[in-house]
Amino acid sequence: MNLFYDDQHQVFKLDTPHTSYLMALADGKWLGHVYYGPRLEGTDVAWALALGTRPFTPEVLPNEQASFFDCYPQEYPAANAGDFREACLGVRTEAGQRDCLPAYVGHAFLPGKPALEGLPATSGGPEDCNTLQITLEDCRTGVRAELCYTAFTHLDIIARSARVINAGSGPLWLDRALSACLSLPYEGQRLLTLQGSWAREGQMQLAEIGHGEQGVFSTRGISSHQAQPFLALTSPDVTQERGEVWGMHLVYSGSFLARVQRDQHDGLRAVIGIHPQDFCWRLEPGEAFQVPEAVLVHSGEGLGRMTRTLHDLYRGHLIREPYRQRPVLINNWEATYFDFDEARLLKIARQAAALGVELFVLDDGWFGERHTDSGSLGDWEVNRRKLPHGLDGLAEEIKALGMQFGLWMEPEMVSPDSELYRRHPDWAIQTASRLPLRCRDQYVLDLGRPEVEEYVWAQISNILHSADITYLKWDMNRPLTDLGSAALPPDRQGEVAHRYLLALYRLQRRLVETFPHLLLENCCSGGGRFDPGMLAYSPQIWASDDTDAVERLSIQEGTAMLYPLSCIGAHVSDCPNHLVGRNTPFDTRAAVAMAGTFGYELDVTRIPEEERRQIPGQIARYRAQHALLQRGDYYRLASARDGGLDAWMVAEKDGSRALVTLVRVLCRPNRRRRLVRLHGLDPAGCYEDVATGRRYGGDALMQIGLPVDLPEADFQARQVELRRVEVK
Ligand code: GLA
């Protein structure tokens, strides 16, 4: 067991291979955070908590309580109970008051990791991890919180969650239920987050932490383009290889808060969880609320170690079928937008099949009267004028070409101009007094209503049964606004957004269980819901509507800091790029898309012949590297953000081979040739550059570096495949 309770000192200790997480009880009842960092051996550490302040002069008041809670590093602090920092728990009683101060009542050790009811989470058996469950209770109000800490035995991961139970006799209203709280002394740490916008997701931001609060959040009902549900505290000089990193990543797809506070005593408190705005959940006696999971990771070897730990966690313990072979696809969105019919699609498909593409994906516009962004969402009937032989007929034609057939749907939505909305206007999320905001000319369905969930399921399953569809792109193209449900009583209106997510997760689970061979790709106007929650159902997520190879560098750098390449949807598109008007070489676009689930999104019949001719070679290259890209260790070598060269590599875990990708953004005159130091190789091995036959020592590649040989021009890329060879 990697979990311990030291009865004498009242200390809990959780160990992972290189880290320890320690908590202790003050006065036998207040659960406090002692330490999270490099592994410690002993448990005699409770003294570290006894660092109170001396708030009053000239006397020290024996009955003073407030100054204790004002600075004690609680593990799961409650609101309105003397701890004035960011709280994890807020409970109102029937008296309308925030009234809750839970204290330790017991704990249990569980082998493996229990599932979270209704929510996606990492998983593991007794061979992978063990769980400590600590129960806190407020005997006056009956609020009970079961805090769950799972420590992995082969990964430096602590997964936290909680269940809040109403063990009292009257109803309670939970208006704050965050997932995790972490206390550290401030030692100059920086705050690392990913921020962005539509078409600019995943931008890394490293900021100094001043007194007060800072962080990222979403109140959009989706995890959002604007921020990733993640934060990390890093040592001030952190690099890819050096420095400490404490990361927190939320397994949730809705509104969230990830915030750090530097307090009056230079303590840091970092919290992550469901955003309290618009959240209030009524709990009847005996009912429980499951709080989403937060993944905690510590690295003593820089950002790169955090990245590889998260990749291993998500591939090994979250993503269904992470190593499933992904077909190289062609998607018609940027090729045709809404302007297509069967003949045009088949023309593209025929050409793509001849070039070796394996899956044809029909995007938006195939149903109802959907010829623009407005209309028909919810009416999932094929448009026979565009597709006279139906989806089935089209799928058969595509199959006859030797390709699989995939389809786009946006099941969570309804257009004001649709049969569905005309029949059920109250099925849209809305407040009582006004029509909801139109966003992309559509409304969001109130999925939390059982009849709406069932309708949506019927639509999806009918479509999937109607033709041979092996891939589904599940899209979601607007935030949730006007939160309100015609089906809930007034004191449950704060449940709309979370109920929506619970229904979404049920639908996706049902989908992958009913159609186990279906490849599901989630999407949300690009990366608006790229989070570990969605990843539990779909092994890949469309990372951004921006397909420009240069824009993609920073988007993919940020995304790959947390997520394995095998789940980052990336396509080669046409130039000039539709969003930024940039022209980049076809080969560079392919090299960049190979840091993800490689595919094409262009009209292959209309691109220049010299580009078309490159496609079979690109597909062959991707196929040859596919297993390595899916399974290997990812290293970020250089970032275009600091000087124009972007570089990353993926190395087989046993060091036998590696693929290095180098991309130069703008070419500058009179520059010295650059070397990029590699990682993850066998220092004693000899490596051959497969294309040139040039040989290098593994140690030299890692200590001196690989020469960056790129043509003197903007936007050039090169992939270097290295194989370890026997030296006679
Ligand atoms: C979103 C997606 C795109 C495309 C369109 C279709 O923007 O991110 O890839 O599917 O919707 O409307």
CSV table of C-alpha atoms in Angstrom, one decimal, residues 31-417:
chain,number,residue,atom,x,y,z
A,31,LEU,CA,-7.8,18.4,8.3
A,32,GLY,CA,-4.9,20.4,7.1
A,33,HIS,CA,-2.5,20.3,4.2
A,34,VAL,CA,1.2,19.7,5.2
A,35,TYR,CA,3.1,19.0,2.1
A,36,TYR,CA,3.0,18.0,-1.6
A,37,GLY,CA,6.4,17.6,-3.3
A,38,PRO,CA,9.3,15.2,-3.7
A,39,ARG,CA,8.9,12.0,-1.9
A,40,LEU,CA,9.5,12.0,1.9
A,41,GLU,CA,10.1,8.9,4.0
A,42,GLY,CA,8.8,9.8,7.5
A,43,THR,CA,5.4,10.9,8.8
A,44,ASP,CA,6.4,12.9,11.8
A,45,VAL,CA,5.6,16.2,10.1
A,46,ALA,CA,2.5,17.5,11.9
A,47,TRP,CA,4.7,20.2,13.5
A,48,ALA,CA,4.8,21.9,10.1
A,49,LEU,CA,1.1,22.9,10.6
A,50,ALA,CA,1.7,24.6,14.0
A,51,LEU,CA,2.8,27.8,12.4
A,52,GLY,CA,0.0,30.1,13.6
A,53,THR,CA,0.2,33.9,13.9
A,54,ARG,CA,0.2,36.0,17.0
A,55,PRO,CA,-2.6,38.4,16.1
A,56,PHE,CA,-3.2,40.4,19.3
A,57,THR,CA,-1.0,42.5,21.5
A,58,PRO,CA,-0.5,42.6,24.4
A,59,GLU,CA,-2.5,39.5,25.2
A,60,VAL,CA,-2.7,36.1,23.6
A,61,LEU,CA,-6.4,35.3,24.0
A,62,PRO,CA,-7.0,31.7,25.0
A,63,ASN,CA,-10.4,31.5,23.3
A,64,GLU,CA,-9.3,33.0,20.1
A,65,GLN,CA,-10.5,30.9,17.1
A,66,ALA,CA,-10.7,33.2,14.1
A,67,SER,CA,-6.9,33.6,13.7
A,68,PHE,CA,-6.6,29.9,13.5
A,69,PHE,CA,-9.0,29.5,10.6
A,70,ASP,CA,-7.7,32.6,9.0
A,71,CYS,CA,-4.4,31.0,8.2
A,72,TYR,CA,-4.8,27.2,8.7
A,73,PRO,CA,-4.2,25.3,5.4
A,74,GLN,CA,-7.5,23.4,5.3
A,75,GLU,CA,-7.8,20.6,2.8
A,76,TYR,CA,-11.5,21.3,2.0
A,77,PRO,CA,-12.3,24.7,3.5
A,78,ALA,CA,-16.0,25.7,3.9
A,79,ALA,CA,-17.4,29.2,3.4
A,80,ASN,CA,-18.5,31.5,6.2
A,81,ALA,CA,-16.5,29.8,8.8
A,82,GLY,CA,-13.6,32.1,9.5
A,83,ASP,CA,-11.4,31.0,6.6
A,84,PHE,CA,-11.6,34.1,4.4
A,85,ARG,CA,-9.8,32.7,1.5
A,86,GLU,CA,-11.3,30.8,-1.5
A,87,ALA,CA,-13.6,28.1,-0.2
A,88,CYS,CA,-14.3,24.7,-1.6
A,89,LEU,CA,-17.6,24.1,0.1
A,90,GLY,CA,-20.6,26.3,0.5
A,91,VAL,CA,-23.8,25.0,2.0
A,92,ARG,CA,-27.0,26.9,2.8
A,93,THR,CA,-29.5,25.4,5.3
A,94,GLU,CA,-33.3,25.8,5.4
A,95,ALA,CA,-32.6,29.0,7.5
A,96,GLY,CA,-31.1,30.4,4.3
A,97,GLN,CA,-27.7,30.7,6.0
A,98,ARG,CA,-24.3,29.5,4.9
A,99,ASP,CA,-23.8,27.2,7.8
A,100,CYS,CA,-21.2,24.5,7.7
A,101,LEU,CA,-17.9,23.7,9.4
A,102,PRO,CA,-17.1,20.1,8.8
A,103,ALA,CA,-14.5,18.3,11.0
A,104,TYR,CA,-12.8,15.0,10.6
A,105,VAL,CA,-14.8,11.9,11.7
A,106,GLY,CA,-13.0,9.0,10.1
A,107,HIS,CA,-11.2,7.5,7.1
A,108,ALA,CA,-10.8,4.3,5.1
A,109,PHE,CA,-8.3,2.8,2.7
A,110,LEU,CA,-9.7,1.3,-0.5
A,111,PRO,CA,-7.8,-0.8,-3.0
A,112,GLY,CA,-7.9,0.7,-6.5
A,113,LYS,CA,-10.1,3.6,-7.4
A,114,PRO,CA,-13.9,3.8,-7.0
A,115,ALA,CA,-15.8,5.2,-10.1
A,116,LEU,CA,-17.4,8.6,-9.8
A,117,GLU,CA,-21.2,8.4,-10.1
A,118,GLY,CA,-22.3,10.0,-13.3
A,119,LEU,CA,-19.0,11.7,-14.1
A,120,PRO,CA,-16.0,10.8,-16.2
A,121,ALA,CA,-12.8,10.2,-14.2
A,122,THR,CA,-9.5,8.4,-14.4
A,123,SER,CA,-9.7,4.7,-13.4
A,124,GLY,CA,-7.4,2.1,-12.0
A,125,GLY,CA,-7.4,-1.2,-10.3
A,126,PRO,CA,-5.5,-2.2,-7.1
A,127,GLU,CA,-2.4,-2.9,-9.2
A,128,ASP,CA,-2.4,0.8,-10.3
A,129,CYS,CA,-3.5,2.8,-7.4
A,130,ASN,CA,-5.1,3.0,-3.9
A,131,THR,CA,-7.6,5.4,-2.5
A,132,LEU,CA,-7.8,7.2,0.9
A,133,GLN,CA,-11.3,8.3,1.8
A,134,ILE,CA,-11.5,10.9,4.6
A,135,THR,CA,-14.9,11.8,6.0
A,136,LEU,CA,-15.6,15.3,7.3
A,137,GLU,CA,-18.9,16.0,9.0
A,138,ASP,CA,-20.7,18.9,10.5
A,139,CYS,CA,-23.0,17.3,13.1
A,140,ARG,CA,-25.2,20.3,13.4
A,141,THR,CA,-26.3,20.6,9.8
A,142,GLY,CA,-25.7,17.1,8.7
A,143,VAL,CA,-23.3,18.1,5.9
A,144,ARG,CA,-20.9,15.2,5.3
A,145,ALA,CA,-18.0,15.4,2.8
A,146,GLU,CA,-16.2,12.3,1.7
A,147,LEU,CA,-12.9,13.4,0.3
A,148,CYS,CA,-11.3,10.9,-2.0
A,149,TYR,CA,-7.5,10.8,-2.7
A,150,THR,CA,-6.2,8.3,-5.1
A,151,ALA,CA,-2.4,7.8,-5.3
A,152,PHE,CA,-1.1,6.0,-8.4
A,153,THR,CA,1.7,3.6,-7.8
A,154,HIS,CA,3.5,4.0,-11.1
A,155,LEU,CA,2.7,7.6,-12.0
A,156,ASP,CA,3.2,10.8,-10.0
A,157,ILE,CA,-0.5,11.5,-9.9
A,158,ILE,CA,-2.9,12.1,-7.0
A,159,ALA,CA,-6.6,12.2,-8.2
A,160,ARG,CA,-8.9,14.0,-5.9
A,161,SER,CA,-12.7,14.2,-5.7
A,162,ALA,CA,-15.4,14.5,-3.1
A,163,ARG,CA,-19.0,13.5,-2.4
A,164,VAL,CA,-21.1,15.9,-0.4
A,165,ILE,CA,-23.9,14.1,1.4
A,166,ASN,CA,-26.9,15.5,3.2
A,167,ALA,CA,-26.9,13.4,6.4
A,168,GLY,CA,-29.3,15.7,8.1
A,169,SER,CA,-33.0,15.9,8.3
A,170,GLY,CA,-33.9,18.9,6.1
A,171,PRO,CA,-32.9,20.0,2.6
A,172,LEU,CA,-29.6,21.7,2.0
A,173,TRP,CA,-28.4,23.9,-0.9
A,174,LEU,CA,-24.9,23.3,-2.1
A,175,ASP,CA,-23.7,26.5,-3.8
A,176,ARG,CA,-20.0,25.7,-3.9
A,177,ALA,CA,-18.5,22.3,-4.4
A,178,LEU,CA,-14.9,22.6,-5.7
A,179,SER,CA,-12.8,19.6,-6.4
A,180,ALA,CA,-9.4,20.4,-4.8
A,181,CYS,CA,-7.5,22.9,-2.8
A,182,LEU,CA,-3.7,23.0,-2.5
A,183,SER,CA,-1.7,25.0,-0.1
A,184,LEU,CA,2.0,25.9,-0.6
A,185,PRO,CA,4.3,28.5,0.8
A,186,TYR,CA,4.9,31.3,-1.7
A,187,GLU,CA,8.5,31.0,-2.9
A,188,GLY,CA,8.4,33.0,-6.1
A,189,GLN,CA,6.3,30.5,-8.0
A,190,ARG,CA,4.7,31.4,-11.3
A,191,LEU,CA,1.2,30.6,-12.5
A,192,LEU,CA,1.0,28.7,-15.7
A,193,THR,CA,-2.3,28.6,-17.5
A,194,LEU,CA,-3.7,28.1,-21.0
A,195,GLN,CA,-5.8,30.9,-22.3
A,196,GLY,CA,-7.2,31.7,-25.7
A,197,SER,CA,-10.2,32.4,-27.8
A,198,TRP,CA,-12.1,30.8,-30.7
A,199,ALA,CA,-9.4,29.7,-33.3
A,200,ARG,CA,-6.7,30.7,-30.8
A,201,GLU,CA,-7.0,28.0,-28.2
A,202,GLY,CA,-4.3,26.7,-25.8
A,203,GLN,CA,-2.0,29.7,-25.6
A,204,MET,CA,0.5,29.2,-22.8
A,205,GLN,CA,0.7,32.0,-20.2
A,206,LEU,CA,3.2,32.2,-17.4
A,207,ALA,CA,2.6,35.0,-14.9
A,208,GLU,CA,4.0,36.2,-11.6
A,209,ILE,CA,1.7,35.7,-8.7
A,210,GLY,CA,1.0,38.9,-6.8
A,211,HIS,CA,-1.0,39.3,-3.6
A,212,GLY,CA,-4.7,38.7,-4.3
A,213,GLU,CA,-6.3,36.3,-6.7
A,214,GLN,CA,-5.6,35.3,-10.3
A,215,GLY,CA,-6.4,32.4,-12.5
A,216,VAL,CA,-8.6,31.3,-15.3
A,217,PHE,CA,-12.2,30.3,-15.5
A,218,SER,CA,-15.2,29.6,-17.7
A,219,THR,CA,-18.8,30.6,-17.0
A,220,ARG,CA,-19.9,29.5,-20.5
A,221,GLY,CA,-21.3,26.1,-19.6
A,222,ILE,CA,-18.4,24.6,-21.6
A,223,SER,CA,-14.8,24.3,-20.5
A,224,SER,CA,-14.2,26.9,-23.3
A,225,HIS,CA,-11.8,28.2,-25.9
A,226,GLN,CA,-10.9,31.0,-23.5
A,227,ALA,CA,-9.2,28.8,-20.8
A,228,GLN,CA,-8.2,25.2,-20.2
A,229,PRO,CA,-9.5,23.8,-16.8
A,230,PHE,CA,-6.0,23.7,-15.6
A,231,LEU,CA,-3.4,25.6,-13.6
A,232,ALA,CA,0.1,24.9,-12.5
A,233,LEU,CA,2.4,26.6,-10.0
A,234,THR,CA,5.9,26.4,-11.2
A,235,SER,CA,9.2,27.4,-9.7
A,236,PRO,CA,10.3,30.8,-11.0
A,237,ASP,CA,13.0,29.5,-13.3
A,238,VAL,CA,11.0,26.5,-14.7
A,239,THR,CA,12.1,25.1,-18.0
A,240,GLN,CA,11.1,21.9,-19.9
A,241,GLU,CA,13.7,19.9,-18.0
A,242,ARG,CA,14.2,21.8,-14.7
A,243,GLY,CA,12.2,23.2,-11.9
A,244,GLU,CA,9.2,22.1,-9.8
A,245,VAL,CA,5.7,22.1,-11.1
A,246,TRP,CA,2.5,21.5,-9.3
A,247,GLY,CA,-0.4,21.0,-11.8
A,248,MET,CA,-4.1,20.7,-11.3
A,249,HIS,CA,-6.4,19.6,-14.1
A,250,LEU,CA,-10.1,19.2,-13.9
A,251,VAL,CA,-11.9,16.3,-15.4
A,252,TYR,CA,-15.0,18.3,-16.3
A,253,SER,CA,-16.5,19.9,-19.4
A,254,GLY,CA,-18.5,22.8,-18.0
A,255,SER,CA,-18.0,26.1,-16.3
A,256,PHE,CA,-15.0,25.9,-14.0
A,257,LEU,CA,-12.8,28.0,-11.8
A,258,ALA,CA,-9.0,27.5,-11.5
A,259,ARG,CA,-7.6,30.1,-9.2
A,260,VAL,CA,-4.6,30.8,-7.0
A,261,GLN,CA,-4.6,33.2,-4.1
A,262,ARG,CA,-1.5,34.7,-2.5
A,263,ASP,CA,-2.6,35.6,1.0
A,264,GLN,CA,-1.6,38.1,3.7
A,265,HIS,CA,1.0,35.6,5.1
A,266,ASP,CA,2.5,34.7,1.7
A,267,GLY,CA,0.7,31.4,1.5
A,268,LEU,CA,-0.6,30.2,-1.8
A,269,ARG,CA,-3.9,28.5,-2.0
A,270,ALA,CA,-4.8,27.0,-5.4
A,271,VAL,CA,-8.3,25.7,-6.0
A,272,ILE,CA,-10.1,24.1,-9.0
A,273,GLY,CA,-13.6,22.9,-9.5
A,274,ILE,CA,-17.0,23.8,-10.9
A,275,HIS,CA,-17.5,27.5,-11.1
A,276,PRO,CA,-19.8,28.6,-8.3
A,277,GLN,CA,-21.5,31.2,-10.5
A,278,ASP,CA,-24.9,29.9,-11.6
A,279,PHE,CA,-24.4,26.8,-9.5
A,280,CYS,CA,-26.7,25.8,-6.6
A,281,TRP,CA,-27.8,22.2,-6.0
A,282,ARG,CA,-30.6,21.1,-3.7
A,283,LEU,CA,-29.8,18.0,-1.7
A,284,GLU,CA,-32.6,16.2,0.0
A,285,PRO,CA,-31.8,14.2,3.2
A,286,GLY,CA,-29.8,11.1,2.2
A,287,GLU,CA,-28.8,12.5,-1.2
A,288,ALA,CA,-25.3,13.0,-2.4
A,289,PHE,CA,-23.6,15.3,-4.8
A,290,GLN,CA,-20.6,13.9,-6.7
A,291,VAL,CA,-17.9,16.6,-7.2
A,292,PRO,CA,-15.8,16.2,-10.4
A,293,GLU,CA,-12.3,14.9,-10.2
A,294,ALA,CA,-9.2,17.0,-10.2
A,295,VAL,CA,-5.9,15.4,-11.3
A,296,LEU,CA,-2.9,16.6,-9.3
A,297,VAL,CA,0.6,16.2,-10.7
A,298,HIS,CA,3.9,17.1,-9.3
A,299,SER,CA,7.1,17.2,-11.3
A,300,GLY,CA,10.6,17.8,-10.0
A,301,GLU,CA,12.0,17.8,-13.5
A,302,GLY,CA,10.3,20.7,-15.2
A,303,LEU,CA,7.3,21.0,-17.5
A,304,GLY,CA,8.3,18.1,-19.6
A,305,ARG,CA,8.0,15.6,-16.8
A,306,MET,CA,4.5,16.9,-16.0
A,307,THR,CA,3.5,16.6,-19.6
A,308,ARG,CA,4.7,13.0,-19.9
A,309,THR,CA,3.1,12.0,-16.6
A,310,LEU,CA,-0.3,13.4,-17.8
A,311,HIS,CA,0.1,11.8,-21.2
A,312,ASP,CA,0.7,8.4,-19.5
A,313,LEU,CA,-2.2,9.0,-17.1
A,314,TYR,CA,-4.7,9.9,-19.8
A,315,ARG,CA,-3.6,7.1,-22.2
A,316,GLY,CA,-3.5,4.5,-19.5
A,317,HIS,CA,-6.4,5.5,-17.3
A,318,LEU,CA,-8.8,7.8,-19.0
A,319,ILE,CA,-9.1,7.5,-22.8
A,320,ARG,CA,-11.0,4.6,-24.1
A,321,GLU,CA,-8.9,2.8,-26.7
A,322,PRO,CA,-6.1,5.3,-26.8
A,323,TYR,CA,-4.1,3.1,-29.2
A,324,ARG,CA,-6.9,2.3,-31.6
A,325,GLN,CA,-5.7,2.8,-35.2
A,326,ARG,CA,-7.0,6.1,-36.5
A,327,PRO,CA,-7.9,6.3,-40.2
A,328,VAL,CA,-6.5,9.1,-42.2
A,329,LEU,CA,-9.6,11.1,-43.0
A,330,ILE,CA,-10.8,13.8,-45.4
A,331,ASN,CA,-13.4,16.2,-44.1
A,332,ASN,CA,-15.5,18.3,-46.5
A,333,TRP,CA,-16.0,21.4,-44.2
A,334,GLU,CA,-13.3,23.7,-45.5
A,335,ALA,CA,-13.7,22.1,-48.9
A,336,THR,CA,-17.3,22.9,-49.6
A,337,TYR,CA,-18.9,24.4,-46.4
A,338,PHE,CA,-22.6,24.1,-47.1
A,339,ASP,CA,-22.3,24.1,-50.8
A,340,PHE,CA,-22.4,20.4,-51.8
A,341,ASP,CA,-24.5,17.7,-53.3
A,342,GLU,CA,-23.9,14.0,-53.7
A,343,ALA,CA,-22.0,14.4,-57.0
A,344,ARG,CA,-19.6,17.0,-55.5
A,345,LEU,CA,-18.9,14.9,-52.4
A,346,LEU,CA,-18.3,11.7,-54.5
A,347,LYS,CA,-15.9,13.6,-56.8
A,348,ILE,CA,-13.8,14.6,-53.8
A,349,ALA,CA,-14.1,11.1,-52.3
A,350,ARG,CA,-13.0,9.3,-55.5
A,351,GLN,CA,-9.9,11.5,-55.8
A,352,ALA,CA,-9.2,11.1,-52.0
A,353,ALA,CA,-9.6,7.3,-52.2
A,354,ALA,CA,-7.2,7.1,-55.1
A,355,LEU,CA,-4.6,9.0,-53.1
A,356,GLY,CA,-4.9,6.6,-50.1
A,357,VAL,CA,-7.3,8.5,-47.7
A,358,GLU,CA,-9.1,6.0,-45.5
A,359,LEU,CA,-12.2,7.8,-44.2
A,360,PHE,CA,-14.5,10.3,-45.7
A,361,VAL,CA,-16.3,12.6,-43.3
A,362,LEU,CA,-19.4,14.5,-44.2
A,363,ASP,CA,-19.6,17.7,-42.1
A,364,ASP,CA,-22.4,20.1,-41.5
A,365,GLY,CA,-25.3,20.8,-44.0
A,366,TRP,CA,-26.6,17.3,-44.9
A,367,PHE,CA,-29.9,17.5,-43.0
A,368,GLY,CA,-33.2,19.5,-43.0
A,369,GLU,CA,-32.9,22.8,-44.9
A,370,ARG,CA,-29.5,23.5,-43.6
A,371,HIS,CA,-27.8,25.7,-46.3
A,372,THR,CA,-26.4,28.3,-44.0
A,373,ASP,CA,-25.5,28.6,-40.3
A,374,SER,CA,-29.2,29.2,-39.6
A,375,GLY,CA,-31.8,26.6,-39.4
A,376,SER,CA,-32.6,22.9,-39.0
A,377,LEU,CA,-30.5,21.9,-36.0
A,378,GLY,CA,-32.7,19.3,-34.3
A,379,ASP,CA,-34.3,18.1,-37.5
A,380,TRP,CA,-31.9,15.2,-38.2
A,381,GLU,CA,-33.5,14.1,-41.5
A,382,VAL,CA,-31.3,13.8,-44.5
A,383,ASN,CA,-31.9,16.4,-47.3
A,384,ARG,CA,-32.8,14.4,-50.3
A,385,ARG,CA,-32.3,17.2,-52.8
A,386,LYS,CA,-28.6,17.2,-51.8
A,387,LEU,CA,-28.3,13.5,-51.1
A,388,PRO,CA,-30.9,11.7,-53.3
A,389,HIS,CA,-29.8,8.3,-52.2
A,390,GLY,CA,-29.7,9.2,-48.5
A,391,LEU,CA,-26.9,8.7,-46.1
A,392,ASP,CA,-27.1,5.0,-46.7
A,393,GLY,CA,-26.6,5.4,-50.5
A,394,LEU,CA,-23.7,7.8,-50.0
A,395,ALA,CA,-22.1,5.6,-47.4
A,396,GLU,CA,-22.3,2.6,-49.8
A,397,GLU,CA,-20.7,4.6,-52.6
A,398,ILE,CA,-17.9,5.7,-50.3
A,399,LYS,CA,-17.4,2.1,-49.1
A,400,ALA,CA,-17.2,0.9,-52.7
A,401,LEU,CA,-14.3,3.2,-53.1
A,402,GLY,CA,-12.6,1.4,-50.2
A,403,MET,CA,-13.1,4.2,-47.6
A,404,GLN,CA,-15.1,4.3,-44.4
A,405,PHE,CA,-17.8,6.9,-44.0
A,406,GLY,CA,-18.1,9.4,-41.1
A,407,LEU,CA,-20.7,12.0,-40.2
A,408,TRP,CA,-21.0,15.3,-38.4
A,409,MET,CA,-23.9,16.0,-35.9
A,410,GLU,CA,-24.5,18.7,-33.4
A,411,PRO,CA,-27.0,16.9,-31.2
A,412,GLU,CA,-27.2,19.3,-28.3
A,413,MET,CA,-28.7,22.1,-30.3
A,414,VAL,CA,-31.9,23.4,-31.8
A,415,SER,CA,-32.4,26.1,-34.4
A,416,PRO,CA,-35.2,28.6,-33.8
A,417,ASP,CA,-36.0,27.8,-37.5
